[in-house]
Coordinates of C-alpha atoms in Angstrom, one line a residue:
X1 CA 60.1 168.9 51.2
X2 CA 59.3 171.4 48.6
X3 CA 55.5 171.6 50.0
X4 CA 56.6 172.2 53.6
X5 CA 59.0 175.0 52.5
X6 CA 56.6 176.4 50.2
X7 CA 53.8 176.6 52.7
X8 CA 56.4 177.9 55.5
X9 CA 57.1 180.8 52.9
X10 CA 53.6 181.6 52.4
X11 CA 52.9 181.7 56.0
X12 CA 56.3 184.0 56.0
X13 CA 55.0 186.4 53.4
X14 CA 51.8 186.6 55.4
X15 CA 53.1 187.1 58.5
X16 CA 52.8 190.7 60.2
X17 CA 55.6 191.9 59.8
X18 CA 56.2 189.7 56.5
X19 CA 59.4 188.2 57.2
X20 CA 62.5 187.6 55.0
X21 CA 63.6 184.9 56.9
X22 CA 62.6 182.2 59.4
X23 CA 64.9 180.3 61.8
X24 CA 64.0 176.7 63.0
X25 CA 66.3 175.8 65.9
X26 CA 66.3 171.9 67.1
X27 CA 65.6 173.1 70.6
X28 CA 62.4 172.5 72.5
X29 CA 60.9 175.1 75.1
X30 CA 63.6 174.2 77.5
X31 CA 66.6 174.1 75.1
X32 CA 67.0 170.7 75.2
X33 CA 69.5 168.6 73.2
X34 CA 67.6 165.6 72.8
X35 CA 63.6 166.6 72.2
X36 CA 60.5 164.6 72.0
X37 CA 58.8 163.6 68.8
X38 CA 56.4 166.7 68.8
X39 CA 59.6 168.8 69.1
X40 CA 61.5 167.9 66.1
X41 CA 60.5 170.8 64.0
X42 CA 64.1 171.2 62.3
X43 CA 64.3 167.6 61.6
X44 CA 60.5 167.7 59.8
X45 CA 61.6 171.0 57.5
X46 CA 64.6 169.4 56.8
X47 CA 64.8 165.8 56.8
X48 CA 68.0 166.1 59.0
X49 CA 67.8 163.8 62.0
X50 CA 70.9 164.8 63.8
X51 CA 70.5 166.1 67.5
X52 CA 72.3 169.5 66.7
X53 CA 71.7 172.0 64.1
X54 CA 69.5 174.8 63.1
X55 CA 67.6 175.4 59.8
X56 CA 67.1 178.8 58.0
X57 CA 64.6 179.7 55.5
X58 CA 64.6 182.5 53.5
X59 CA 62.7 183.3 50.5
X60 CA 64.5 181.5 47.9
X61 CA 67.3 179.3 49.9
X62 CA 67.1 176.8 52.5
X63 CA 70.3 176.5 54.8
X64 CA 71.1 174.1 57.7
X65 CA 74.1 174.7 60.3
X66 CA 75.5 171.8 61.8
X67 CA 78.8 170.5 63.5
X68 CA 81.3 168.4 62.7
X69 CA 79.8 165.4 64.1
X70 CA 77.3 165.5 61.7
X71 CA 78.8 166.8 58.4
X72 CA 78.6 163.2 56.6
X73 CA 75.3 162.4 57.6
X74 CA 73.9 165.9 56.9
X75 CA 75.3 165.4 53.2
X76 CA 73.2 162.1 53.1
X77 CA 70.2 163.4 54.3
X78 CA 69.7 166.9 52.9
X79 CA 67.9 167.2 49.5
X80 CA 69.0 169.4 46.9
X81 CA 66.8 172.0 48.0
X82 CA 69.2 172.5 51.1
X83 CA 72.5 173.8 51.4
X84 CA 74.7 172.6 54.2
X85 CA 76.6 175.0 56.3
X86 CA 79.4 173.8 58.2
X87 CA 79.9 175.2 61.9
X88 CA 83.6 176.2 62.2
X89 CA 84.4 176.2 58.7
X90 CA 81.6 178.7 56.9
X91 CA 80.0 182.0 58.5
X92 CA 77.6 181.3 61.5
X93 CA 74.0 181.7 60.7
X94 CA 74.0 185.5 62.3
X95 CA 76.8 186.5 60.3
X96 CA 75.3 184.8 57.0
X97 CA 72.0 186.6 57.9
X98 CA 73.6 190.0 58.4
X99 CA 75.7 190.0 55.2
X100 CA 73.2 188.2 53.2
X101 CA 69.9 189.5 53.6
X102 CA 68.7 193.1 52.9
X103 CA 68.9 196.0 55.5
X104 CA 65.8 195.9 57.8
X105 CA 65.1 192.5 57.2
X106 CA 62.8 190.8 59.6
X107 CA 64.0 187.6 60.8
X108 CA 61.1 185.4 62.5
X109 CA 61.9 182.6 65.6
X110 CA 59.7 181.0 67.7
X111 CA 60.7 182.6 71.2
X112 CA 60.0 179.7 73.2
X113 CA 62.2 177.6 71.4
X114 CA 65.7 180.0 71.4
X115 CA 67.8 180.8 74.2
X116 CA 68.3 184.1 75.7
X117 CA 72.0 184.0 74.7
X118 CA 71.6 182.9 71.4
X119 CA 68.6 185.6 70.8
X120 CA 70.8 188.8 71.8
X121 CA 74.0 187.5 70.0
X122 CA 71.9 187.4 67.1
X123 CA 70.2 190.7 67.7
X124 CA 73.7 192.2 67.9
X125 CA 74.8 190.9 64.7
X126 CA 71.3 191.9 62.9
X127 CA 71.7 195.5 64.5
X128 CA 74.4 196.6 62.0
X129 CA 72.2 196.5 59.1
X130 CA 69.2 197.5 61.1
X131 CA 67.9 194.0 61.0
X132 CA 65.0 193.0 63.5
X133 CA 64.5 189.5 65.1
X134 CA 60.6 189.1 65.4
X135 CA 59.2 186.9 68.0
X136 CA 56.3 185.0 66.1
X137 CA 53.4 184.7 68.0
X138 CA 52.8 181.0 67.5
X139 CA 55.4 178.2 65.6
X140 CA 54.8 178.5 62.2
X141 CA 56.3 175.0 61.5
X142 CA 53.4 173.8 64.0
X143 CA 50.8 175.5 61.6
X144 CA 52.1 173.5 58.6
X145 CA 52.8 170.3 60.3
X146 CA 49.7 168.1 59.8
X147 CA 50.5 165.3 61.5
X148 CA 52.4 166.6 64.3
X149 CA 52.5 163.9 67.2
X150 CA 50.6 164.9 70.3
X151 CA 52.3 166.1 73.5
X152 CA 53.5 163.5 75.8
X153 CA 51.3 162.7 78.4
X154 CA 53.5 160.0 80.7
X155 CA 53.5 159.7 84.4
X156 CA 55.8 161.7 86.8
X157 CA 57.7 159.4 89.0
X158 CA 59.3 160.1 92.2
X159 CA 63.1 159.1 92.2
X160 CA 63.7 157.7 95.7
X161 CA 66.1 158.9 97.7
X162 CA 68.1 155.5 97.9
X163 CA 69.3 156.5 94.3
X164 CA 69.0 160.4 94.8
X165 CA 71.2 160.5 97.7
X166 CA 70.0 163.9 98.8
X167 CA 66.4 165.2 99.6
X168 CA 64.4 167.8 98.0
X169 CA 64.6 169.8 101.0
X170 CA 68.5 169.8 101.5
X171 CA 68.5 171.0 97.5
X172 CA 65.9 173.5 98.2
X173 CA 68.0 174.7 101.1
X174 CA 71.3 174.8 99.0
X175 CA 69.4 176.9 96.4
X176 CA 67.7 179.2 98.5
X177 CA 71.0 180.4 100.4
X178 CA 72.6 180.7 96.8
X179 CA 69.4 182.9 95.9
X180 CA 70.3 185.2 99.2
X181 CA 73.9 185.7 98.3
X182 CA 73.4 186.5 95.2
X183 CA 70.6 189.2 96.2
X184 CA 68.1 187.3 94.1
X185 CA 64.6 186.7 95.2
X186 CA 63.5 184.0 92.9
X187 CA 64.9 181.7 90.1
X188 CA 63.3 180.6 86.8
X189 CA 64.5 177.0 85.8
X190 CA 63.9 175.8 82.4
X191 CA 66.5 172.9 81.9
X192 CA 64.8 169.8 82.1
X193 CA 67.4 167.8 84.1
X194 CA 67.5 170.5 86.5
X195 CA 63.8 170.5 87.3
X196 CA 63.9 166.7 87.5
X197 CA 67.1 166.7 89.8
X198 CA 66.0 169.4 92.0
X199 CA 62.7 168.1 92.8
X200 CA 64.0 164.5 92.7
X201 CA 61.6 163.4 90.0
X202 CA 61.9 161.4 86.8
X203 CA 59.7 160.9 83.6
X204 CA 59.6 159.9 80.3
X205 CA 58.5 162.7 78.2
X206 CA 61.6 162.5 75.8
X207 CA 63.2 159.4 74.3
X208 CA 66.3 158.3 76.1
X209 CA 66.2 160.9 78.8
X210 CA 64.1 160.3 82.0
X211 CA 62.9 163.5 82.2
X212 CA 59.6 165.6 82.5
X213 CA 58.4 168.4 80.4
X214 CA 58.3 171.0 83.3
X215 CA 59.4 174.3 84.4
X216 CA 60.2 175.3 88.1
X217 CA 60.2 178.6 89.9
X218 CA 61.7 178.7 93.3
X219 CA 61.7 182.1 95.5
X220 CA 62.5 182.5 98.9
X221 CA 59.3 181.4 100.4
X222 CA 57.8 179.1 97.6
X223 CA 58.6 176.4 95.1
X224 CA 56.6 175.8 91.9
X225 CA 56.1 173.1 89.5
X226 CA 54.8 173.7 86.0
X227 CA 53.5 170.4 84.3
X228 CA 50.6 169.0 82.7
X229 CA 48.7 167.8 85.5
X230 CA 47.5 164.7 84.1
X231 CA 50.9 163.4 84.4
X232 CA 50.7 163.8 88.1
X233 CA 49.1 161.2 90.1
X234 CA 47.7 162.1 93.8
X235 CA 50.1 159.7 95.1
X236 CA 53.3 161.9 93.3
X237 CA 51.3 165.2 93.8
X238 CA 51.2 164.3 97.5
X239 CA 54.9 163.5 97.8
X240 CA 55.8 166.7 95.6
X241 CA 53.6 168.9 98.0
X242 CA 54.9 167.4 101.2
X243 CA 58.2 169.1 100.0
X244 CA 56.4 173.0 99.9
X245 CA 56.0 172.6 96.1
X246 CA 52.9 174.0 94.4
X247 CA 51.9 172.0 91.2
X248 CA 50.6 174.3 88.7
X249 CA 49.5 173.7 85.1
X250 CA 52.7 174.0 82.4
X251 CA 50.9 176.6 80.7
X252 CA 50.6 179.0 83.7
X253 CA 54.8 179.3 83.6
X254 CA 54.1 182.4 81.3
X255 CA 51.9 184.3 83.9
X256 CA 53.6 183.2 86.8
X257 CA 56.7 184.7 85.2
X258 CA 55.0 187.9 85.0
X259 CA 53.6 187.9 88.5
X260 CA 57.0 187.2 89.7
X261 CA 58.6 189.9 87.8
X262 CA 56.2 192.5 89.7
X263 CA 56.9 190.8 92.9
X264 CA 53.4 189.5 92.9
X265 CA 53.9 185.5 92.6
X266 CA 54.4 184.7 96.6
X267 CA 51.4 187.1 97.5
X268 CA 49.3 185.3 94.9
X269 CA 49.8 181.7 96.9
X270 CA 49.1 180.6 100.4
X271 CA 52.1 178.1 100.3
X272 CA 55.1 179.0 102.6
X273 CA 58.2 176.6 102.4
X274 CA 60.4 178.3 105.1
X275 CA 60.8 174.6 106.5
X276 CA 63.0 174.0 103.2
X277 CA 64.7 176.9 102.9
X278 CA 67.1 179.9 104.9
X279 CA 64.0 181.9 105.9
X280 CA 62.6 181.6 109.3
X281 CA 60.4 183.1 111.5
X282 CA 59.6 186.3 109.7
X283 CA 62.9 186.9 107.9
X284 CA 61.9 186.4 104.5
X285 CA 60.2 189.7 104.4
X286 CA 63.2 191.5 105.5
X287 CA 65.4 189.2 103.1
X288 CA 62.9 190.0 100.4
X289 CA 63.3 193.8 100.7
X290 CA 66.8 193.8 99.8
X291 CA 66.6 190.8 97.1
X292 CA 64.9 191.6 94.3
X293 CA 67.0 190.3 91.4
X294 CA 65.4 187.3 89.5
X295 CA 67.9 184.5 88.3
X296 CA 67.8 183.0 84.6
X297 CA 70.4 181.1 83.2
X298 CA 70.6 182.8 79.7
X299 CA 72.0 179.8 78.4
X300 CA 68.8 177.5 79.0
X301 CA 66.1 180.4 79.7
X302 CA 64.1 181.0 76.4
X303 CA 63.4 184.4 75.1
X304 CA 59.8 184.0 75.6
X305 CA 60.1 184.1 79.3
X306 CA 62.7 186.2 79.5
X307 CA 60.9 189.0 77.5
X308 CA 58.1 189.2 80.6
X309 CA 61.4 190.4 83.1
X310 CA 62.5 193.8 83.6
X311 CA 66.2 194.0 82.4
X312 CA 67.1 195.9 85.2
X313 CA 66.1 193.6 88.1
X314 CA 67.5 190.2 86.3
X315 CA 70.8 188.1 87.3
X316 CA 71.8 186.7 84.0
X317 CA 74.1 183.8 85.0
X318 CA 74.7 180.0 85.1
X319 CA 72.2 178.4 87.0
X320 CA 73.6 177.4 90.2
X321 CA 72.0 173.9 89.6
X322 CA 74.2 172.9 86.8
X323 CA 76.9 172.7 89.0
X324 CA 75.4 171.2 91.8
X325 CA 73.9 168.2 89.8
X326 CA 77.3 167.9 88.0
X327 CA 78.7 167.3 91.5
X328 CA 77.9 163.9 92.4
X329 CA 76.8 163.0 95.9
X330 CA 78.3 159.6 97.5
X331 CA 75.0 157.9 96.9
X332 CA 75.0 159.0 93.1
X333 CA 78.9 157.8 93.1
X334 CA 78.3 154.4 94.2
X335 CA 75.0 154.1 91.8
X336 CA 77.2 155.1 88.8
X337 CA 80.1 152.5 89.8
X338 CA 77.6 149.4 90.2
X339 CA 75.7 150.7 87.1
X340 CA 78.8 151.0 84.8
X341 CA 79.7 147.0 86.2
X342 CA 76.1 145.7 85.2
X343 CA 76.5 147.7 81.8
X344 CA 80.0 146.0 81.2
X345 CA 78.8 142.8 81.9
X346 CA 76.2 143.2 79.1
X347 CA 78.8 144.7 76.8
X348 CA 80.8 141.5 77.3
X349 CA 77.7 139.1 76.9
X350 CA 77.3 140.9 73.7
X351 CA 81.1 140.7 72.3
X352 CA 80.9 137.1 73.1
X353 CA 77.5 136.2 71.3
X354 CA 78.6 138.4 68.4
X355 CA 82.1 136.9 68.2
X356 CA 80.2 133.3 67.8
X357 CA 77.6 134.6 65.4
X358 CA 80.5 136.5 63.1
X359 CA 82.4 133.1 63.0
X360 CA 79.3 130.9 62.3
X361 CA 77.7 133.1 60.0
X362 CA 80.3 134.5 58.3
X363 CA 83.2 132.3 58.5
X364 CA 85.0 135.1 60.3
X365 CA 88.5 134.1 62.1
X366 CA 86.9 135.9 64.9
X367 CA 87.7 138.3 67.8
X368 CA 90.8 136.8 68.5
X369 CA 92.3 135.0 65.2
X370 CA 93.6 137.4 62.3
X371 CA 92.3 136.1 59.0
X372 CA 90.0 137.1 56.0
X373 CA 86.7 135.7 56.3
X374 CA 85.5 132.5 54.7
X375 CA 82.6 133.5 52.7
X376 CA 80.1 131.2 54.2
X377 CA 76.7 130.7 52.4
X378 CA 74.1 131.7 54.8
X379 CA 70.4 132.1 54.6
X380 CA 69.0 135.5 54.8
X381 CA 67.3 134.7 58.1
X382 CA 70.5 134.4 59.5
X383 CA 72.4 137.7 58.6
X384 CA 73.2 140.3 61.1
X385 CA 72.8 143.8 60.3
X386 CA 73.5 146.8 62.4
X387 CA 70.1 147.2 63.7
X388 CA 69.5 143.6 64.8
X389 CA 73.0 143.4 66.3
X390 CA 72.4 146.8 68.3
X391 CA 68.8 145.0 69.4
X392 CA 70.7 141.9 70.6
X393 CA 72.9 144.2 72.9
X394 CA 70.0 146.1 74.0
X395 CA 68.1 142.7 75.1
X396 CA 71.3 141.8 77.2
X397 CA 71.1 145.3 79.1
X398 CA 67.4 144.8 79.6
X399 CA 68.2 141.8 81.9
X400 CA 70.1 143.8 84.4
X401 CA 68.9 145.5 87.6
X402 CA 67.3 148.7 87.3
X403 CA 67.6 148.8 83.9
X404 CA 65.2 151.3 82.5
X405 CA 66.2 151.8 78.6
X406 CA 68.6 152.9 76.7
X407 CA 70.5 156.5 77.2
X408 CA 70.3 157.4 73.4
X409 CA 70.1 155.8 70.0
X410 CA 72.9 153.0 69.8
X411 CA 75.5 153.8 67.2
X412 CA 76.0 150.4 65.3
X413 CA 78.3 151.1 62.8
X414 CA 80.3 148.7 60.2
X415 CA 83.2 150.0 57.7
X416 CA 82.1 153.3 56.1
X417 CA 79.5 154.0 58.4
X418 CA 81.5 154.2 61.3
X419 CA 83.1 157.1 59.6
X420 CA 79.9 159.0 60.3
X421 CA 80.3 160.1 63.7
X422 CA 76.6 160.0 65.1
X423 CA 75.4 157.5 62.7
X424 CA 72.1 156.0 63.6
X425 CA 71.1 153.0 61.6
X426 CA 67.5 152.5 60.1
X427 CA 66.0 148.8 59.8
X428 CA 65.2 149.6 56.3
X429 CA 68.8 150.9 55.0
X430 CA 71.2 149.6 57.7
X431 CA 74.3 147.6 56.6
X432 CA 75.0 143.9 57.0
X433 CA 78.0 143.1 59.2
X434 CA 80.9 142.3 57.6
X435 CA 84.0 140.5 58.8
X436 CA 86.4 142.1 56.7
X437 CA 85.3 145.5 57.9
X438 CA 85.6 147.4 61.6
X439 CA 82.6 147.5 63.6
X440 CA 82.1 150.3 66.2
X441 CA 79.3 150.3 68.8
X442 CA 78.6 153.6 70.9
X443 CA 76.0 152.9 73.4
X444 CA 74.6 153.5 76.8
X445 CA 71.6 152.6 79.1
X446 CA 69.3 154.3 82.0
X447 CA 69.6 152.4 85.2
X448 CA 67.6 153.7 88.2
X449 CA 71.2 154.0 89.9
X450 CA 73.1 155.7 86.9
X451 CA 73.5 156.6 83.4
X452 CA 76.1 154.8 81.1
X453 CA 77.6 155.7 78.1
X454 CA 80.8 153.2 76.6
X455 CA 82.2 152.8 73.1
X456 CA 84.2 149.9 71.7
X457 CA 85.8 149.2 68.2
X458 CA 86.5 145.8 66.9
X459 CA 87.3 143.6 63.9
X460 CA 86.2 140.0 63.4
X461 CA 88.8 139.6 60.6
X462 CA 92.3 140.8 59.5
X463 CA 92.6 144.6 60.0
X464 CA 95.1 146.7 58.1
X465 CA 98.3 147.9 59.3
X466 CA 96.7 151.6 58.7
X467 CA 93.9 150.4 60.7
X468 CA 96.0 149.0 63.8
X469 CA 98.3 152.5 63.7
X470 CA 95.0 154.3 63.9
X471 CA 93.3 152.3 66.7
X472 CA 96.7 152.5 68.7
X473 CA 96.9 156.1 68.3
X474 CA 93.5 156.4 69.4
X475 CA 93.9 154.1 72.6
X476 CA 97.0 155.9 73.4
X477 CA 95.3 159.4 73.5
X478 CA 92.6 157.5 75.5
X479 CA 95.1 156.1 77.8
X480 CA 97.0 159.6 78.2
X481 CA 94.0 161.6 79.4
X482 CA 92.6 159.0 81.9
X483 CA 96.1 159.0 83.2
X484 CA 96.2 162.6 83.5
X485 CA 96.9 164.3 87.1
X486 CA 96.2 168.1 87.1
X487 CA 95.6 170.9 89.7
X488 CA 92.5 172.1 91.0
X489 CA 91.3 174.9 88.5
X490 CA 92.0 173.1 85.5
X491 CA 89.4 173.0 82.9
X492 CA 88.4 170.5 80.1
X493 CA 90.0 172.8 77.4
X494 CA 93.5 172.5 78.8
X495 CA 93.2 168.5 78.8
X496 CA 91.6 168.0 75.5
X497 CA 95.2 167.9 73.8
X498 CA 96.4 164.8 75.6
X499 CA 94.0 162.4 73.7
X500 CA 95.0 164.5 70.4
X501 CA 98.6 164.2 70.8
X502 CA 99.2 160.7 69.5
X503 CA 96.9 161.3 66.7
X504 CA 98.5 164.5 65.4
X505 CA 102.0 162.9 65.4
X506 CA 100.7 161.5 62.0
X507 CA 98.5 164.5 61.0
X508 CA 95.2 163.0 62.5
X509 CA 92.6 164.3 64.3
X510 CA 89.0 164.3 65.3
X511 CA 86.0 166.9 64.8
X512 CA 84.3 166.1 68.3
X513 CA 85.0 167.1 71.8
X514 CA 87.0 164.6 74.0
X515 CA 84.8 164.4 76.8
X516 CA 81.3 165.1 78.3
X517 CA 79.5 165.0 81.7
X518 CA 77.0 162.3 82.5
X519 CA 73.7 162.5 84.7
X520 CA 72.5 160.0 87.3
X521 CA 69.9 158.4 86.0
X522 CA 69.4 161.8 84.0
X523 CA 70.8 162.9 80.4
X524 CA 73.7 161.2 78.9
X525 CA 75.0 164.6 77.9
X526 CA 75.5 166.8 81.1
X527 CA 77.5 170.0 81.7
X528 CA 78.6 172.3 82.7
X529 CA 81.9 171.0 82.1
X530 CA 83.2 169.3 79.2
X531 CA 86.8 168.3 77.9
X532 CA 86.8 169.7 74.4
X533 CA 88.6 172.2 72.2
X534 CA 85.5 174.4 72.1
X535 CA 85.7 177.7 73.9
X536 CA 83.0 176.8 76.3
X537 CA 85.2 174.0 77.7
X538 CA 87.1 177.1 79.5
X539 CA 83.7 178.1 81.2
X540 CA 83.8 175.8 84.5
X541 CA 87.3 174.0 85.7
X542 CA 87.3 170.4 86.5
X543 CA 86.4 169.0 90.0
X544 CA 86.3 166.3 92.3
X545 CA 83.4 164.2 91.9
X546 CA 82.4 165.3 88.6
X547 CA 81.7 162.5 86.0
X548 CA 83.3 163.1 82.7
X549 CA 83.9 160.8 79.5
X550 CA 87.3 159.9 77.8
X551 CA 86.3 159.4 74.1
X552 CA 88.9 160.2 71.6
X553 CA 88.5 158.7 67.6
X554 CA 89.6 158.7 64.1
X555 CA 87.5 158.9 61.2
X556 CA 88.3 158.1 57.6
X557 CA 85.6 159.0 55.3
X558 CA 83.9 156.4 53.2
X559 CA 86.3 153.8 54.9
X560 CA 85.9 153.3 58.6
X561 CA 85.7 154.7 61.9
X562 CA 87.6 154.5 65.6
X563 CA 86.4 155.2 69.2
X564 CA 87.0 154.4 72.4
X565 CA 85.1 155.5 75.3
X566 CA 84.9 155.0 79.0
X567 CA 83.3 157.2 82.1
X568 CA 85.6 158.5 84.5
X569 CA 85.1 159.8 88.1
X570 CA 87.4 162.7 88.9
X571 CA 89.2 162.4 92.2
X572 CA 91.6 163.9 94.5
X573 CA 95.1 162.7 93.4
X574 CA 97.6 161.4 96.0
X575 CA 100.6 163.4 94.7
X576 CA 103.9 163.3 96.3
X577 CA 104.2 166.9 96.3
X578 CA 101.4 169.7 96.2
X579 CA 102.9 172.8 94.6
X580 CA 101.1 176.2 95.3
X581 CA 99.0 174.3 97.9
X582 CA 96.3 173.7 94.9
X583 CA 95.8 170.0 95.6
X584 CA 96.0 167.8 92.4
X585 CA 93.1 165.8 90.7
X586 CA 93.0 162.4 88.6
X587 CA 90.8 160.2 87.1
X588 CA 89.1 156.9 88.0
X589 CA 87.9 154.5 84.9
X590 CA 84.4 153.0 85.9
X591 CA 83.6 151.4 82.6
X592 CA 84.7 147.7 82.4
X593 CA 84.7 146.0 78.8
X594 CA 88.1 144.8 77.0
X595 CA 90.2 146.6 74.2
X596 CA 90.7 144.3 71.2
X597 CA 94.4 143.3 71.4
X598 CA 94.1 142.2 67.7
X599 CA 93.6 145.8 66.8
X600 CA 96.8 147.1 68.6
X601 CA 99.9 147.7 67.3
X602 CA 101.8 146.7 70.7
X603 CA 105.0 148.0 69.4
X604 CA 103.9 151.6 69.4
X605 CA 102.8 151.4 72.9
X606 CA 105.4 152.3 75.9
X607 CA 106.1 149.8 78.5
X608 CA 103.8 152.3 80.8
X609 CA 101.0 151.9 78.2
X610 CA 101.2 148.3 78.3
X611 CA 101.3 148.3 82.1
X612 CA 98.4 150.3 82.1
X613 CA 96.4 148.2 79.7
X614 CA 97.3 144.9 81.6
X615 CA 96.2 146.4 85.1
X616 CA 93.0 147.6 83.3
X617 CA 92.1 144.0 81.7
X618 CA 93.3 142.3 85.1
X619 CA 90.3 144.8 86.9
X620 CA 88.2 143.5 84.0
X621 CA 88.5 140.1 84.4
X622 CA 88.2 140.6 88.8
X623 CA 85.2 143.0 88.5
X624 CA 82.6 141.4 85.7
X625 CA 83.5 137.6 86.8
X626 CA 81.0 137.2 89.0
X627 CA 78.4 138.4 86.5
X628 CA 79.6 135.9 83.8
X629 CA 78.7 132.1 83.0
X630 CA 81.5 129.9 82.4
X631 CA 81.6 130.4 78.5
X632 CA 81.4 133.9 79.0
X633 CA 84.3 134.0 81.6
X634 CA 86.6 131.8 79.4
X635 CA 86.0 134.3 76.6
X636 CA 86.7 137.3 79.1
X637 CA 89.9 135.6 80.4
X638 CA 91.2 135.1 76.8
X639 CA 90.3 139.0 75.9
X640 CA 91.9 140.3 78.8
X641 CA 95.1 138.0 78.9
X642 CA 98.5 140.1 79.4
X643 CA 100.3 141.5 76.5
X644 CA 103.9 142.3 76.0
X645 CA 105.8 144.3 73.5

């Protein structure tokens, strides 16, 4: 790590102008949360493997900013050459730079790896001390990364209409109508999941995310896909071109954005796709004279492309595809429901297997009974670790129809490791399963008809009264949010408190948001909506046909962690009244797996909560039974027996 920092500082010193600091973001050219191995530059320089964070290297310091999900992990992974900066507790990176670096300091960043929003916020902060944000002409980290993995060249796949639910032609027509309303002549689409969703394509360029490294530009007349052409077979190319989309090389997006800015891009192509848009029989030219804005989403468009545009002819607002993608169509909703049934079956099969293994290998009392583990002698070959257990869970999922892989690295965590919110077990260092400790597993899969994400927390021995009280508080918050009814126009910031109130009662809380959107065979974390205490949760109201998770938790550093997570569909609520004619919304659970009764202090549940639990468990039995063999079904029946206070 010391050599990497030294090499970077040498490049910073020889840069023109010399750089006082270098910012290394986590993101790739598309501002992705999860990036390919080649784009893990922040991980390479810092050793910190979390999905969110930012590294700052100065002449004599190295600091890493990350959020509350990763505080513990960063403390474990950062060497003594790095200082952890806790987002929300310590000064932000732009404030720190402004206050600690000299006047007129030059701060370098690769403009492809930073969003417009972020770069402009930094520039405003730097201005008060006449500091400058310098766009480096190359990525300095790439220059010192000797064994940087090559760019992915995985094939582009057409996502069939039977799963997508809407054709590319329909999506382009809707998009062009939005462009016309906003007086825009074109839009630059940089977010990978938006490109994939719009053009009904998928790929495997990023682990766990079925996306393709690609940009898109859509104008009133034309549509372009910028991708490494080696990934596009002739069959796929024909399918894409049938929708009026021209395939161009990935690297030409930069010059084409410049052409778009000078109104030359449509003239540069013979392609016209009026049949897919709002322009018919010569009306395009009339439209174009009035529509001269170029739409960019400042949260996802990189600064490099933005810098080629004329600020006076730019529409900077959220991409219209973000909301369109989040509002699932009926085919996508059915697919997600079906995917979660198969996924729930895999999770139950895993619990049945794990329960048996814990009893046989470790003498645990098991899923249903309370008692200390009888320290059984076992051979090294029989032991269960966080990784071997999660591999088994993946194996159960892999048997299910339409399975295409995991949707994120499984968080399989025992005891103290469960307190690390986004813990990622590694084969060499992971813990062995322990019958006397809590076990938390947060996992999900990619199926052709939907993406899944579920968390359950279990104990195969005798949980303490404190662990039970904490688990029950988390469950109460989970139930409260899932049962909420709320008027149209309500955002996720307003609902976040519902999941925390039972924890707050004891002076407990958790450092992450409570819910995120999920893609339809796309990214497991999808916006623009979320349920969170963070201010951005106020940006978008929750709407019918959105998908959102319900995942409160509690984490006791060095001891245990608890999280419960289901996926919910937002639907119209059938309320007795309709105050203000707003219309009301509610949630539908589509995740099916039992909550462990042994971890619940039933005396803390209200009669309504007990009724909800029994009803949910009854549905689990009914929905999952057809996927179970006799042994699994017997276990499931026992796990979902009705309870009373």
